[in-house]
Coordinates of C-alpha atoms in Angstrom, one line a residue:
X48 CA 40.9 143.1 104.7
X49 CA 38.0 144.3 102.9
X50 CA 36.9 144.7 106.5
X51 CA 39.1 146.8 107.1
X52 CA 40.1 148.6 104.1
X53 CA 36.1 149.8 104.0
X54 CA 36.7 151.1 107.6
X55 CA 39.7 152.9 106.7
X56 CA 37.6 154.6 103.9
X57 CA 34.2 155.4 106.0
X58 CA 36.8 156.8 108.9
X59 CA 38.7 159.2 105.9
X60 CA 35.2 159.7 104.5
X61 CA 34.6 160.9 108.2
X62 CA 37.1 163.3 108.7
X63 CA 36.9 165.3 105.4
X64 CA 33.2 166.1 106.5
X65 CA 34.7 167.1 109.9
X66 CA 35.4 170.4 111.2
X67 CA 38.9 169.7 111.5
X68 CA 39.5 169.4 108.0
X69 CA 37.4 172.4 107.8
X70 CA 40.4 174.0 110.1
X71 CA 43.2 172.7 107.8
X72 CA 41.8 173.9 104.5
X73 CA 41.4 177.5 106.1
X74 CA 45.0 177.0 107.7
X75 CA 46.0 176.1 104.3
X76 CA 44.7 178.5 102.5
X77 CA 46.5 181.2 104.3
X78 CA 49.7 179.9 103.4
X79 CA 48.6 179.6 99.6
X80 CA 47.5 183.5 100.1
X81 CA 51.1 184.4 101.2
X82 CA 53.1 182.1 98.8
X83 CA 50.5 184.0 95.9
X84 CA 51.1 187.7 97.3
X85 CA 54.2 187.8 99.5
X86 CA 56.6 188.4 96.4
X87 CA 55.1 191.8 95.8
X88 CA 56.8 195.3 96.9
X89 CA 60.6 194.0 99.1
X90 CA 61.9 193.5 102.1
X91 CA 60.5 195.1 104.9
X92 CA 63.2 197.3 107.2
X93 CA 62.6 194.3 110.1
X94 CA 63.0 191.4 107.7
X95 CA 66.4 193.0 106.6
X96 CA 67.3 193.3 110.2
X97 CA 66.8 189.1 110.3
X98 CA 68.0 188.5 107.2
X99 CA 71.0 190.7 108.3
X100 CA 71.5 188.2 111.4
X101 CA 70.4 185.0 109.9
X102 CA 74.1 185.5 107.8
X103 CA 75.4 185.5 111.7
X104 CA 73.8 182.4 113.4
X105 CA 74.3 183.0 116.9
X106 CA 72.1 181.9 120.8
X107 CA 70.8 185.5 121.0
X108 CA 70.8 188.9 119.7
X109 CA 70.9 192.3 121.1
X110 CA 67.1 193.0 120.1
X111 CA 65.8 189.7 120.1
X112 CA 66.1 186.0 120.9
X113 CA 67.8 183.6 118.0
X114 CA 64.7 182.3 116.8
X115 CA 63.7 184.3 114.3
X116 CA 67.2 184.6 112.8
X117 CA 67.4 180.9 113.1
X118 CA 64.2 180.9 110.8
X119 CA 65.8 183.1 108.2
X120 CA 69.0 181.0 108.0
X121 CA 67.1 178.1 107.0
X122 CA 64.8 179.8 104.6
X123 CA 68.5 181.3 103.0
X124 CA 69.7 177.6 103.0
X125 CA 66.8 176.4 100.8
X126 CA 64.9 179.3 99.3
X127 CA 68.4 181.8 98.7
X128 CA 67.3 185.1 99.2
X129 CA 64.1 184.9 97.5
X130 CA 61.8 187.1 99.2
X131 CA 58.6 184.9 99.0
X132 CA 60.5 181.6 100.4
X133 CA 62.0 184.2 103.2
X134 CA 58.7 184.7 105.0
X135 CA 57.4 180.7 104.1
X136 CA 58.0 179.9 107.6
X137 CA 56.5 182.5 108.9
X138 CA 53.5 181.4 106.9
X139 CA 53.8 178.2 108.1
X140 CA 54.2 179.1 111.5
X141 CA 50.8 181.5 111.5
X142 CA 48.6 178.5 110.1
X143 CA 50.0 175.9 112.4
X144 CA 48.6 178.1 114.9
X145 CA 45.2 178.2 113.4
X146 CA 45.3 174.6 113.1
X147 CA 46.1 174.2 116.9
X148 CA 43.3 177.0 118.0
X149 CA 40.5 175.0 116.1
X150 CA 41.8 172.0 117.8
X151 CA 41.7 173.6 121.3
X152 CA 37.9 174.7 120.3
X153 CA 37.0 170.9 119.5
X154 CA 38.9 169.7 122.5
X155 CA 36.9 171.8 125.0
X156 CA 33.4 170.7 122.7
X157 CA 34.2 166.9 122.8
X158 CA 34.3 167.4 126.7
X159 CA 31.6 169.0 127.2
X160 CA 29.4 167.2 124.9
X161 CA 30.4 164.2 126.7
X162 CA 29.1 165.9 130.1
X163 CA 32.6 165.0 132.2
X164 CA 31.7 167.7 135.0
X165 CA 28.3 168.9 133.8
X166 CA 25.6 169.7 137.2
X167 CA 24.0 166.6 137.9
X168 CA 21.2 168.6 140.0
X169 CA 18.3 167.3 142.0
X170 CA 19.2 164.4 142.4
X171 CA 19.3 163.4 138.5
X172 CA 22.3 161.4 136.9
X173 CA 24.6 162.6 133.9
X174 CA 22.4 161.9 130.8
X175 CA 23.8 160.1 127.8
X176 CA 25.4 162.9 125.8
X177 CA 23.1 162.1 123.1
X178 CA 20.2 162.8 124.4
X179 CA 18.0 165.8 125.0
X180 CA 17.9 165.8 128.7
X181 CA 20.1 168.0 130.8
X182 CA 22.9 168.3 132.2
X183 CA 24.2 166.1 129.1
X184 CA 25.6 167.9 125.9
X185 CA 23.0 169.7 124.0
X186 CA 22.7 167.9 120.3
X187 CA 25.2 164.9 119.2
X188 CA 28.6 164.3 120.8
X189 CA 30.1 163.5 117.8
X190 CA 29.9 166.9 115.7
X191 CA 29.9 168.8 118.9
X192 CA 33.2 170.7 118.3
X193 CA 33.2 170.7 114.9
X194 CA 31.4 174.1 114.3
X195 CA 33.1 175.6 117.1
X196 CA 36.9 174.6 115.7
X197 CA 35.8 176.2 112.4
X198 CA 34.7 179.2 114.0
X199 CA 37.7 179.8 116.1
X200 CA 40.2 179.2 113.7
X201 CA 38.1 181.6 111.2
X202 CA 38.4 184.3 114.1
X203 CA 42.4 184.2 114.3
X204 CA 42.9 184.5 110.6
X205 CA 43.2 188.5 110.2
X206 CA 45.8 188.3 112.3
X207 CA 47.7 185.1 110.5
X208 CA 47.2 187.2 107.3
X209 CA 49.3 190.5 109.0
X210 CA 51.5 188.6 110.8
X211 CA 52.2 185.6 108.1
X212 CA 53.0 188.0 105.7
X213 CA 56.6 189.5 107.6
X214 CA 59.6 187.5 108.6
X215 CA 59.2 188.7 112.2
X216 CA 59.5 187.7 115.7
X217 CA 55.7 187.7 116.6
X218 CA 54.9 185.0 114.1
X219 CA 56.6 183.0 116.0
X220 CA 55.7 183.9 119.3
X221 CA 52.2 183.9 118.6
X222 CA 52.9 180.3 117.7
X223 CA 54.5 179.4 121.0
X224 CA 51.9 181.0 123.5
X225 CA 48.9 178.9 121.1
X226 CA 50.9 175.8 121.8
X227 CA 51.2 176.3 125.3
X228 CA 47.4 177.2 125.4
X229 CA 46.9 174.0 124.0
X230 CA 48.7 172.2 125.9
X231 CA 46.9 173.8 128.8
X232 CA 43.6 172.3 127.7
X233 CA 45.0 169.1 127.8
X234 CA 46.4 169.0 131.0
X235 CA 43.1 170.4 132.3
X236 CA 40.8 168.1 130.5
X237 CA 38.3 165.7 132.5
X238 CA 38.8 162.2 131.8
X239 CA 36.0 160.4 132.7
X240 CA 31.9 161.4 133.4
X241 CA 30.8 162.8 136.9
X242 CA 34.1 164.5 137.5
X243 CA 33.0 167.9 139.5
X244 CA 29.9 166.2 140.0
X245 CA 27.3 168.3 142.2
X246 CA 24.0 166.3 143.6
X247 CA 21.5 167.6 145.8
X248 CA 21.3 166.7 149.4
X249 CA 17.8 167.6 150.3
X250 CA 16.1 170.7 149.8
X251 CA 18.1 172.9 152.8
X252 CA 21.1 174.6 151.9
X253 CA 24.0 173.2 153.9
X254 CA 27.2 174.7 154.0
X255 CA 30.2 173.0 155.2
X256 CA 33.1 170.5 154.4
X257 CA 32.0 167.2 153.8
X258 CA 34.4 165.1 155.8
X259 CA 36.7 162.7 154.1
X260 CA 35.1 159.4 155.2
X261 CA 32.5 160.1 153.5
X262 CA 34.2 161.0 150.4
X263 CA 36.0 157.5 150.8
X264 CA 32.8 155.9 151.2
X265 CA 31.2 157.3 148.0
X266 CA 34.4 156.5 146.2
X267 CA 34.4 153.3 146.9
X268 CA 31.2 152.8 145.8
X269 CA 31.9 154.6 142.5
X270 CA 33.6 153.1 139.7
X271 CA 36.9 155.1 139.2
X272 CA 39.1 155.8 136.2
X273 CA 42.7 154.1 137.2
X274 CA 44.2 157.0 134.3
X275 CA 43.0 159.4 136.5
X276 CA 45.5 161.8 138.7
X277 CA 43.2 162.7 141.1
X278 CA 44.0 161.3 144.9
X279 CA 41.3 158.3 145.9
X280 CA 39.3 159.5 148.2
X281 CA 40.5 163.0 148.0
X282 CA 38.0 165.1 150.6
X283 CA 34.7 166.4 148.7
X284 CA 32.9 169.8 149.3
X285 CA 29.2 170.9 149.7
X286 CA 28.3 174.0 147.6
X287 CA 26.0 176.7 149.4
X288 CA 23.3 175.7 147.6
X289 CA 23.1 172.0 149.3
X290 CA 25.1 169.9 145.9
X291 CA 28.3 167.9 146.9
X292 CA 31.2 168.8 145.0
X293 CA 34.2 166.3 144.2
X294 CA 37.4 166.7 143.8
X295 CA 38.2 167.0 139.7
X296 CA 40.0 163.9 137.3
X297 CA 42.3 164.0 135.0
X298 CA 44.2 162.0 132.9
X299 CA 46.4 164.5 130.7
X300 CA 49.0 165.9 133.5
X301 CA 51.9 165.0 131.1
X302 CA 51.0 167.7 128.8
X303 CA 52.5 170.1 131.8
X304 CA 55.9 168.8 129.9
X305 CA 54.5 170.1 126.8
X306 CA 53.9 173.3 128.2
X307 CA 57.2 173.7 129.2
X308 CA 58.9 173.0 126.6
X309 CA 56.3 175.6 125.1
X310 CA 57.2 178.1 127.1
X311 CA 60.9 177.5 126.9
X312 CA 60.9 178.0 122.7
X313 CA 58.3 180.9 123.6
X314 CA 61.4 182.6 125.0
X315 CA 63.7 181.8 122.4
X316 CA 61.0 183.7 119.7
X317 CA 60.3 186.6 122.3
X318 CA 60.9 188.0 125.8
X319 CA 56.9 188.8 126.1
X320 CA 56.5 184.6 126.7
X321 CA 57.4 186.0 130.5
X322 CA 53.6 187.5 130.9
X323 CA 52.5 183.9 129.9
X324 CA 54.3 182.3 131.8
X325 CA 53.8 184.4 134.7
X326 CA 49.8 183.8 133.9
X327 CA 50.0 180.2 134.1
X328 CA 51.5 180.4 137.7
X329 CA 48.4 182.5 138.4
X330 CA 46.6 180.1 136.8
X331 CA 47.9 176.9 138.4
X332 CA 47.8 178.9 142.1
X333 CA 44.8 180.4 142.4
X334 CA 42.4 177.5 140.7
X335 CA 41.7 173.8 141.3
X336 CA 44.7 173.5 139.4
X337 CA 46.6 173.6 142.5
X338 CA 46.6 169.8 142.7
X339 CA 49.7 169.8 140.1
X340 CA 51.8 171.1 142.1
X341 CA 52.1 167.8 143.2
X342 CA 52.5 166.3 140.2
X343 CA 56.1 165.3 139.0
X344 CA 55.1 166.5 135.7
X345 CA 54.4 170.0 136.5
X346 CA 58.1 170.2 137.4
X347 CA 59.3 168.5 134.3
X348 CA 57.8 171.0 132.4
X349 CA 59.2 174.2 134.5
X350 CA 62.9 171.9 134.0
X351 CA 61.9 172.0 130.0
X352 CA 61.6 175.6 129.8
X353 CA 65.0 176.6 131.6
X354 CA 66.3 173.7 129.9
X355 CA 65.4 175.0 126.2
X356 CA 65.9 178.3 127.2
X357 CA 69.7 178.0 128.9
X358 CA 71.4 178.8 125.7
X359 CA 70.0 182.2 125.4
X360 CA 70.4 182.7 128.9
X361 CA 74.3 181.9 128.5
X362 CA 74.6 184.0 125.9
X363 CA 72.8 187.0 127.8
X364 CA 75.4 186.4 130.2
X365 CA 78.1 186.4 128.7
X366 CA 76.7 189.4 127.2
X367 CA 76.0 191.3 130.3
X368 CA 72.1 191.0 129.1
X369 CA 72.7 193.5 127.0
X370 CA 69.1 192.7 125.7
X371 CA 67.9 194.3 129.4
X372 CA 69.5 197.5 127.9
X373 CA 68.1 197.5 124.8
X374 CA 64.1 196.4 126.1
X375 CA 64.7 199.2 128.8
X376 CA 65.3 201.8 126.2
X377 CA 62.7 200.6 123.3
X378 CA 60.5 200.8 126.2
X379 CA 61.6 204.3 127.3
X380 CA 60.8 205.0 123.4
X381 CA 57.7 203.8 123.5
X382 CA 56.2 205.4 126.0
X383 CA 57.8 209.0 124.8
X384 CA 56.1 208.6 121.3
X385 CA 52.7 207.6 123.0
X386 CA 52.9 204.0 121.0
X387 CA 51.5 202.7 124.6
X388 CA 48.7 205.4 125.0
X389 CA 46.0 203.1 123.3
X390 CA 46.8 199.3 124.7
X391 CA 42.5 199.1 125.7
X392 CA 41.7 200.6 122.3
X393 CA 44.1 198.7 120.4
X394 CA 42.4 195.3 121.5
X395 CA 40.0 196.1 119.2
X396 CA 41.9 196.8 116.2
X397 CA 43.7 193.7 117.2
X398 CA 40.4 191.3 117.1
X399 CA 38.2 193.2 115.0
X400 CA 34.8 192.2 115.0
X401 CA 35.9 189.2 116.6
X402 CA 35.9 190.8 119.9
X403 CA 32.5 189.5 120.8
X404 CA 33.9 186.0 120.5
X405 CA 36.6 186.7 122.6
X406 CA 34.4 188.5 125.3
X407 CA 32.9 184.7 125.0
X408 CA 35.4 182.4 125.7
X409 CA 36.7 184.9 128.8
X410 CA 33.2 184.4 130.2
X411 CA 33.4 180.8 129.5
X412 CA 36.6 180.1 131.0
X413 CA 36.0 182.3 134.7
X414 CA 32.1 182.7 134.8
X415 CA 30.6 179.7 132.6
X416 CA 29.8 176.8 134.6
X417 CA 30.8 174.4 131.5
X418 CA 34.3 176.0 131.7
X419 CA 35.0 175.1 135.6
X420 CA 38.0 172.9 134.5
X421 CA 39.6 175.4 132.5
X422 CA 39.8 178.3 134.8
X423 CA 43.2 178.5 134.9
X424 CA 43.3 179.5 131.2
X425 CA 40.9 182.5 131.9
X426 CA 44.1 184.0 134.3
X427 CA 46.4 183.5 131.4
X428 CA 44.2 185.9 129.6
X429 CA 43.5 188.4 132.7
X430 CA 47.0 188.6 134.3
X431 CA 49.3 189.4 130.9
X432 CA 46.4 191.7 130.1
X433 CA 46.9 193.5 133.7
X434 CA 50.5 193.0 133.7
X435 CA 50.8 195.2 130.5
X436 CA 48.8 197.7 130.9
X437 CA 49.9 198.4 134.1
X438 CA 53.6 198.3 132.9
X439 CA 52.4 200.4 129.7
X440 CA 53.1 197.5 126.9
X441 CA 52.4 197.4 123.4
X442 CA 48.7 196.7 122.2
X443 CA 50.0 193.7 120.2
X444 CA 52.1 192.1 123.2
X445 CA 48.9 190.8 123.8
X446 CA 47.5 189.9 120.2
X447 CA 48.8 185.9 121.1
X448 CA 46.4 185.8 124.0
X449 CA 43.3 185.8 122.1
X450 CA 43.2 182.4 120.2
X451 CA 42.4 180.7 123.7
X452 CA 39.6 182.8 124.0
X453 CA 38.4 182.2 120.6
X454 CA 38.0 178.4 121.0
X455 CA 36.3 178.7 124.3
X456 CA 33.7 181.5 122.6
X457 CA 33.1 179.4 119.6
X458 CA 32.5 176.4 122.2
X459 CA 29.9 178.5 124.1
X460 CA 28.2 179.9 121.2
X461 CA 27.7 176.2 119.7
X462 CA 26.7 175.3 123.0
X463 CA 24.0 178.6 122.5
X464 CA 22.5 177.9 119.2
X465 CA 22.6 174.1 119.9
X466 CA 20.3 174.5 122.9
X467 CA 18.2 177.3 121.4
X468 CA 17.3 174.8 118.2
X469 CA 16.9 171.8 121.2
X470 CA 14.1 174.0 123.3
X471 CA 16.3 174.1 126.6
X472 CA 15.9 177.7 126.2
X473 CA 11.8 178.6 127.0
X474 CA 10.3 180.5 124.1
X475 CA 7.9 180.4 121.3
X476 CA 9.3 177.5 118.9
X477 CA 9.7 179.5 116.0
X478 CA 11.3 182.1 117.4
X479 CA 14.1 179.8 118.8
X480 CA 14.8 178.0 115.8
X481 CA 15.2 181.7 114.1
X482 CA 17.5 182.8 117.0
X483 CA 19.4 179.9 116.4
X484 CA 20.2 179.6 112.5
X485 CA 20.4 183.1 112.7
X486 CA 23.4 182.6 115.3
X487 CA 24.9 179.7 113.4
X488 CA 25.0 181.4 109.9
X489 CA 25.8 185.2 110.9
X490 CA 28.9 184.4 113.2
X491 CA 30.9 182.6 110.0
X492 CA 29.8 185.2 107.8
X493 CA 31.0 188.1 110.4
X494 CA 33.9 186.1 110.0
X495 CA 34.4 185.9 106.5
X496 CA 34.0 189.8 106.2
X497 CA 36.5 190.2 109.1
X498 CA 39.4 188.4 106.9
X499 CA 38.9 190.0 104.3
X500 CA 38.8 193.6 105.5
X501 CA 42.1 192.5 107.5
X502 CA 43.5 191.2 104.2
X503 CA 43.0 194.5 102.3
X504 CA 45.0 196.5 104.7
X505 CA 47.7 193.6 105.6
X506 CA 48.8 191.9 102.3
X507 CA 50.8 193.7 99.2
X508 CA 48.3 193.2 97.3
X509 CA 46.9 196.9 96.1
X510 CA 48.9 198.9 93.9
X511 CA 51.6 201.4 94.8
X512 CA 50.3 205.0 95.2
X513 CA 46.5 203.9 94.5
X514 CA 44.0 205.7 96.7
X515 CA 44.1 202.0 98.3
X516 CA 47.3 201.7 98.9
X517 CA 47.3 205.2 100.8
X518 CA 44.3 204.3 103.0
X519 CA 46.1 200.8 103.9
X520 CA 49.6 202.7 104.8
X521 CA 48.1 204.6 107.2
X522 CA 46.6 201.4 109.1
X523 CA 49.6 199.6 108.3
X524 CA 52.6 201.8 108.6
X525 CA 55.0 199.1 107.9
X526 CA 54.0 199.1 103.8
X527 CA 55.5 202.1 102.9
X528 CA 59.0 200.7 104.9
X529 CA 59.1 197.6 102.5
X530 CA 59.9 200.0 99.4
X531 CA 62.9 201.6 97.5
X532 CA 65.9 199.0 98.8
X533 CA 67.4 198.4 95.8
X534 CA 67.4 201.8 94.5
X535 CA 69.5 202.3 97.7
X536 CA 72.4 200.0 97.4
X537 CA 72.1 201.2 93.3
X538 CA 72.9 204.2 94.9
X539 CA 75.4 203.6 97.1
X540 CA 77.5 201.8 94.0
X541 CA 77.2 204.7 91.8
X542 CA 78.6 206.9 94.6
X543 CA 81.6 204.5 95.1
X544 CA 82.0 204.0 91.0
X545 CA 82.4 208.2 90.8
X546 CA 85.5 207.6 93.4
X547 CA 88.9 208.2 92.2
X548 CA 90.2 204.7 91.2
X549 CA 93.0 204.6 93.7
X550 CA 90.0 205.0 96.8
X551 CA 88.0 202.3 95.6
X552 CA 90.0 199.6 97.3
X553 CA 90.3 201.1 100.5
X554 CA 86.2 202.6 101.0
X555 CA 84.0 201.0 103.7
X556 CA 79.9 201.7 104.2
X557 CA 78.7 202.8 107.2
X558 CA 75.4 202.2 107.5
X559 CA 73.1 204.0 110.4
X560 CA 70.1 201.6 110.8
X561 CA 69.8 197.9 110.9
X562 CA 66.8 198.5 107.5
X563 CA 70.3 200.4 105.5
X564 CA 72.6 197.8 106.8
X565 CA 70.8 194.7 105.6
X566 CA 69.7 196.0 102.4
X567 CA 73.5 197.1 101.5
X568 CA 74.4 193.3 102.4
X569 CA 71.7 192.2 100.3
X570 CA 71.2 193.6 96.9
X571 CA 75.0 194.9 97.3
X572 CA 76.7 192.0 96.0
X573 CA 75.6 192.3 92.3
X574 CA 77.4 195.5 92.5
X575 CA 80.8 193.9 94.4
X576 CA 80.0 196.5 97.3
X577 CA 82.4 196.0 100.4
X578 CA 80.2 194.5 103.2
X579 CA 78.4 197.5 104.7
X580 CA 79.1 198.3 108.7
X581 CA 76.4 199.7 111.3
X582 CA 76.9 199.9 114.9
X583 CA 73.3 199.3 115.3
X584 CA 71.9 196.7 117.8
X585 CA 74.2 193.1 117.1
X586 CA 75.8 194.7 114.4
X587 CA 78.1 196.7 116.4
X588 CA 79.7 193.9 117.7
X589 CA 80.5 192.7 114.2
X590 CA 82.9 195.6 113.9
X591 CA 84.3 197.2 111.2
X592 CA 86.5 195.1 109.3
X593 CA 89.9 195.0 108.9
X594 CA 92.3 196.9 107.6
X595 CA 89.8 199.3 108.8
X596 CA 88.4 202.2 106.1
X597 CA 90.2 205.0 105.1
X598 CA 86.9 206.5 103.1
X599 CA 83.3 206.0 104.4
X600 CA 80.0 206.2 102.1
X601 CA 78.2 207.0 105.3
X602 CA 74.1 206.3 105.1
X603 CA 71.2 207.9 107.5
X604 CA 73.5 209.9 109.4
X605 CA 73.3 213.7 110.6
X606 CA 75.5 215.9 108.7
X607 CA 76.8 217.5 112.4
X608 CA 78.1 213.9 113.8
X609 CA 80.0 213.7 110.4
X610 CA 81.5 216.5 110.5
X611 CA 82.4 216.4 114.3
X612 CA 84.3 212.8 113.8
X613 CA 86.1 213.6 109.9
X614 CA 88.2 216.5 108.1
X615 CA 85.8 216.3 105.2
X616 CA 82.4 215.4 104.6
X617 CA 80.2 216.0 101.3
X618 CA 76.6 215.2 100.3
X619 CA 77.1 212.8 97.4
X620 CA 73.4 211.1 96.9
X621 CA 70.2 211.2 98.0
X622 CA 67.9 208.3 99.3
X623 CA 65.3 207.4 97.0
X624 CA 63.2 205.0 95.6
X625 CA 61.0 204.7 92.1
X626 CA 57.3 205.2 93.6
X627 CA 58.2 208.5 95.1
X628 CA 56.6 206.9 98.1
X629 CA 57.7 208.7 101.4
X630 CA 59.1 206.8 104.4
X631 CA 61.6 206.4 107.1
X632 CA 64.5 206.4 104.0
X633 CA 63.3 209.5 102.6
X634 CA 62.2 211.5 105.3
X635 CA 64.5 211.2 107.9
X636 CA 68.1 212.1 107.0
X637 CA 67.8 211.1 103.4
X638 CA 71.1 212.7 102.6
X639 CA 74.4 210.0 101.3
X640 CA 77.8 211.6 102.3
X641 CA 81.6 210.8 101.2
X642 CA 83.3 211.3 104.2
X643 CA 87.5 211.5 104.2
X644 CA 90.3 211.7 107.3
X645 CA 88.6 210.1 110.7
X646 CA 89.4 212.2 113.6
X647 CA 91.2 210.1 115.4
X648 CA 91.8 205.9 115.7
X649 CA 88.5 203.8 114.8
X650 CA 88.9 202.1 118.4
X651 CA 88.1 205.7 119.5
X652 CA 85.2 206.1 116.4
X653 CA 83.5 203.0 117.0
X654 CA 81.9 203.0 120.6
X655 CA 80.4 206.6 118.9
X656 CA 78.3 205.4 116.3
X657 CA 76.4 202.2 118.9
X658 CA 72.8 202.5 119.3
X659 CA 70.1 200.6 119.9
X660 CA 67.2 200.7 117.5

């Protein structure tokens, strides 16, 4: 018993010294940072939309799938209307994405370390992974991938700090992309050494297919892994340099089920998951992963995707696929306003100083010999990149694709410094050691600086109206939209209280945008305000209430529109905030009107206020 306990203690101590302990520490640290800073300022405009939808739980909404509102509903049940509580699940989702990123890097690194598919050239066999000879892994198998795991997770911190700071759909969409990528890494992982094994057959180079009979003879002479899904006797091929290449064997085809679930969940978070689904399909069809087309597990994954997303598809069908109209409208607006013009340049903003690491990861997947088992993952980045570029998508749509590049890039970097240190790279010993030391120490330092700079912009830590605030607000334009919502509700309450007593019971509050209706229904409760109504997005189908209002307090509308639909409208107040911050509420249609005498019926008027935003 003592020996068992001693082994458990030893394993626990070893884990605390491992790279994954560092990854979990980084992830937990981001949650702590978000909890410590998330109470400042106020709800963002998009968060107020999610909060309003969370009060009306459904399998779909005009502007997005149901996942964000679902987590908002849980947050409301657990934490009430606490700002920190409402943002909690977004922070946790981003932290989970960091952990999965580190796990991807460790998984790839350990596979590289075991030399499970490395080249055995000039008739040599695969070396002991702990040795210094090629083609075994550089360095100690037990530690290879640990440094890469920490580096990969660290590279994802800047986006985590931004996406986890607000309750928004990108937070959950990001996690689903990373979950899918991790599933593909596991599905494509080789299970035994010698797979993708290349051997030199003489010094002459011959280009021809090796017969199935020859492959079967080789298979009979060599031990087989009973857990492999590769078909016995599958034909080998001879490469241009005269080396024989045997088919890759993997033992993780069951992970295609998780890939399918991840894609389905992603379609419940944000419809841009469809771009990754196309990337997975392209990766499978254009690489050796085609062999999985014969696997029932891959098609089970396809079925899982359809099953998971089916409730939202049914909702869309019942609502005449209204989200397609919404997305078409939003895309047209983005193109007109130039928000899609800087798609490629925006990738630099998304990755910051980790961009070289992402490039290294793409090289690893598509070109590097060590990345051959995972060629399909390279296409999971290239295909969405090409589609979004052609279709003129927003730059941040591709943000969830970078963790899988960070994971491979970190493994590639770790291999470089290990090879420099071990002497495999030719050169003066002192220079090699200095280069290896510089690479190992500088990259984590750069990523720390990366995270600090991102935090200074994305986190609500700067004093409002300070020079720091003004600089951050130019970069992160959502910051000003977190200011002034309680003042809006207080102003509307004051206008309501100024109405004749007999009129107050028949008053309605009509909001033009989703931020206004979310804020008025959140903060208006303390003033006893009636439930606000709006024609924006999913609020339109919730109607105008029974009985219909007789007097209307209109927020965010243009005077011309209101005067064309009411007998009388007068300005009764203005949107403002105590900091004097200029935002959408104070710049665009800040006047608040009291309107009486609707021209026509509410049934006739209600379609006129329907809009997408």
